[in-house]
Amino acid sequence: MDALLRGKYLPILPPSTFYCRGPVEVAEIGMTALQRDPDRRWQHATALRTAMTTVTKRLGLVAIAGITPVLIFMLVKNGASPAYTSVLVVITLAGLGLQLDIGVLGVIPRLHSRVAIIQKIDLTGAIARFLVLAAAPWLFFNASVALSVSVVALVVQYFLLRRYSATVIDFGAPQNADDKRAMVSFVRQ
């Protein structure tokens, strides 16, 4: 009985206590979902989806604004052609977008303590990278091939995670305008 009471009243530790990677905004979304008081949790799945979408878009814009000019400068300075530079920038930004989505969607199986799902998705991505890299000696291996390998592995992970997340969240549900405004102000803080 004492253990039940401790579990009821002890503070819920943020994910950064155990798992240091990831944006603070994503951790705050997870902490809202873990609140003991039902009135302080997400009231419906569309509110959670709106929060996740808002965070992903914001982080994506920040990353694009920070990474793109640096990448272009480095490639052009080292003699890359404009076409090759464009290809590498597009592949890098696609991989970055997928990585952000994976990071945000990864909250869902963690909230449900689905360790097997998390391990399956991570292992599948690692196997996809390994198989392509094992074939690398027979390929002309350069930066665009290496980036493409990484993006293909991220696509595999993204679709596995999205498929699982669709069993928990209705991605097709309409967004509630009040929830969206609240999420945008929440993320801007």
Coordinates of C-alpha atoms in Angstrom, one line a residue:
M1 CA 0.0 0.0 0.0
D2 CA 2.9 2.3 0.8
A3 CA 4.3 1.8 -2.7
L4 CA 1.0 2.8 -4.3
L5 CA 0.8 6.0 -2.3
R6 CA 4.4 6.9 -3.1
G7 CA 3.7 6.3 -6.8
K8 CA 0.6 8.6 -6.5
Y9 CA 2.4 11.5 -4.9
L10 CA 6.1 11.3 -6.0
P11 CA 6.9 13.8 -8.8
I12 CA 7.0 12.5 -12.4
L13 CA 10.6 13.0 -13.6
P14 CA 11.1 14.6 -17.0
P15 CA 12.6 12.5 -19.8
S16 CA 15.8 14.5 -19.6
T17 CA 16.5 12.8 -16.3
F18 CA 17.0 9.5 -18.1
Y19 CA 17.3 10.3 -21.8
C20 CA 19.2 13.5 -22.7
R21 CA 18.6 13.7 -26.4
G22 CA 15.8 15.7 -28.0
P23 CA 14.3 19.1 -27.9
V24 CA 12.7 20.4 -24.6
E25 CA 9.4 21.1 -26.5
V26 CA 9.0 17.4 -27.2
A27 CA 9.7 16.5 -23.5
E28 CA 7.1 19.1 -22.5
I29 CA 4.5 17.4 -24.8
G30 CA 5.3 14.1 -23.1
M31 CA 5.1 15.6 -19.6
T32 CA 1.7 17.0 -20.4
A33 CA 0.5 13.5 -21.4
L34 CA 1.9 12.0 -18.2
Q35 CA 0.1 14.4 -15.8
R36 CA -1.7 12.7 -12.9
D37 CA -4.5 15.3 -13.0
P38 CA -6.7 14.4 -16.0
D39 CA -7.6 18.1 -16.5
R40 CA -3.9 18.9 -17.1
R41 CA -3.4 16.2 -19.7
W42 CA -4.2 16.4 -23.4
Q43 CA -8.0 16.4 -23.6
H44 CA -8.1 14.5 -26.9
A45 CA -5.8 13.0 -29.5
T46 CA -6.2 16.0 -31.9
A47 CA -4.7 18.3 -29.2
L48 CA -1.7 16.0 -28.9
R49 CA -1.3 15.8 -32.7
T50 CA -1.6 19.6 -33.0
A51 CA 1.2 20.0 -30.4
M52 CA 3.4 17.5 -32.2
T53 CA 2.8 19.1 -35.6
T54 CA 3.5 22.6 -34.3
V55 CA 6.8 21.6 -32.6
T56 CA 8.0 19.7 -35.7
K57 CA 7.3 22.7 -38.0
R58 CA 9.0 25.1 -35.7
L59 CA 12.1 22.9 -35.2
G60 CA 12.2 22.3 -39.0
L61 CA 12.2 26.0 -39.8
V62 CA 15.0 26.7 -37.2
A63 CA 17.1 23.9 -38.6
I64 CA 16.7 24.9 -42.2
A65 CA 17.6 28.5 -41.4
G66 CA 20.7 27.4 -39.5
I67 CA 21.9 24.5 -41.6
T68 CA 21.3 25.4 -45.2
P69 CA 23.6 28.5 -45.4
V70 CA 26.4 26.7 -43.6
L71 CA 26.1 23.6 -45.8
I72 CA 26.0 25.7 -49.1
F73 CA 29.0 27.7 -47.9
M74 CA 31.1 24.7 -47.1
L75 CA 30.2 22.9 -50.3
V76 CA 30.9 25.9 -52.6
K77 CA 34.1 26.8 -50.8
N78 CA 35.4 23.3 -51.4
G79 CA 34.6 23.4 -55.1
A80 CA 31.3 21.6 -55.4
S81 CA 29.3 22.4 -58.5
P82 CA 25.9 24.3 -58.0
A83 CA 24.0 21.2 -59.2
Y84 CA 25.8 18.8 -56.8
T85 CA 25.4 21.4 -54.0
S86 CA 21.7 21.5 -54.6
V87 CA 21.4 17.7 -54.6
L88 CA 23.3 17.5 -51.3
V89 CA 21.2 20.3 -49.7
V90 CA 17.9 18.7 -50.7
I91 CA 19.0 15.2 -49.5
T92 CA 20.3 16.7 -46.2
L93 CA 17.1 18.7 -45.6
A94 CA 14.9 15.7 -46.4
G95 CA 16.9 13.6 -43.9
L96 CA 16.6 16.4 -41.3
G97 CA 12.9 16.6 -41.7
L98 CA 12.5 12.9 -41.3
Q99 CA 14.7 12.9 -38.3
L100 CA 12.6 15.6 -36.7
D101 CA 9.4 13.7 -37.4
I102 CA 10.9 10.5 -36.0
G103 CA 12.0 12.4 -32.9
V104 CA 8.5 13.8 -32.3
L105 CA 6.6 10.6 -33.2
G106 CA 9.0 8.6 -31.0
V107 CA 7.3 10.2 -28.0
I108 CA 4.2 8.0 -28.7
P109 CA 5.6 4.5 -28.1
R110 CA 7.7 5.9 -25.1
L111 CA 4.5 7.3 -23.5
H112 CA 2.9 3.8 -23.9
S113 CA 6.1 2.1 -22.7
R114 CA 6.3 0.0 -25.9
V115 CA 10.0 -0.9 -25.7
A116 CA 9.6 -3.7 -28.2
I117 CA 8.2 -1.3 -30.8
I118 CA 11.0 1.2 -30.2
Q119 CA 13.7 -1.5 -30.4
K120 CA 12.1 -2.9 -33.6
I121 CA 12.1 0.5 -35.3
D122 CA 15.7 1.3 -34.3
L123 CA 16.9 -2.1 -35.2
T124 CA 15.2 -2.0 -38.6
G125 CA 16.9 1.4 -39.3
A126 CA 20.3 0.0 -38.3
I127 CA 19.9 -3.1 -40.5
A128 CA 18.9 -1.0 -43.5
R129 CA 22.0 1.2 -43.0
F130 CA 24.2 -1.9 -42.5
L131 CA 22.9 -3.6 -45.7
V132 CA 23.5 -0.6 -47.9
L133 CA 26.9 0.1 -46.4
A134 CA 27.9 -3.6 -46.8
A135 CA 27.2 -3.2 -50.5
A136 CA 29.1 0.1 -50.6
P137 CA 32.4 -1.4 -51.9
W138 CA 30.6 -2.3 -55.1
L139 CA 29.2 1.2 -55.5
F140 CA 30.7 4.5 -56.3
F141 CA 30.6 5.9 -52.8
N142 CA 30.6 9.6 -52.3
A143 CA 28.8 12.1 -50.1
S144 CA 25.5 12.0 -52.0
V145 CA 25.4 8.2 -51.8
A146 CA 26.2 8.3 -48.1
L147 CA 23.5 10.9 -47.4
S148 CA 21.0 8.9 -49.5
V149 CA 21.7 5.8 -47.5
S150 CA 21.0 7.6 -44.3
V151 CA 17.8 9.1 -45.7
V152 CA 16.5 5.7 -46.9
A153 CA 17.1 4.3 -43.5
L154 CA 15.2 7.2 -41.9
V155 CA 12.3 6.7 -44.4
V156 CA 12.0 3.1 -43.2
Q157 CA 12.1 4.1 -39.6
Y158 CA 9.6 6.9 -40.2
F159 CA 7.0 4.7 -41.9
L160 CA 7.3 2.0 -39.2
L161 CA 6.8 4.7 -36.5
R162 CA 4.0 6.4 -38.4
R163 CA 2.2 3.1 -38.8
Y164 CA 2.4 2.4 -35.1
S165 CA 1.4 6.0 -34.2
A166 CA -1.6 5.8 -36.4
T167 CA -3.0 3.1 -34.2
V168 CA -2.9 5.6 -31.3
I169 CA -3.5 9.0 -32.9
D170 CA -6.0 9.9 -35.6
F171 CA -3.8 11.8 -38.0
G172 CA -6.8 12.6 -40.2
A173 CA -8.9 14.3 -37.5
P174 CA -9.5 18.0 -38.1
Q175 CA -7.4 20.4 -36.0
N176 CA -9.2 22.4 -33.3
A177 CA -8.4 26.1 -33.8
D178 CA -8.3 26.8 -30.1
D179 CA -5.9 23.9 -29.4
K180 CA -3.7 25.1 -32.3
R181 CA -3.5 28.7 -30.9
A182 CA -2.8 27.3 -27.4
M183 CA 0.0 25.0 -28.8
V184 CA 1.6 27.8 -30.8
S185 CA 1.7 30.0 -27.7
F186 CA 3.0 27.0 -25.6
V187 CA 5.8 26.4 -28.1
R188 CA 6.7 30.1 -28.3
Q189 CA 7.3 30.3 -24.6

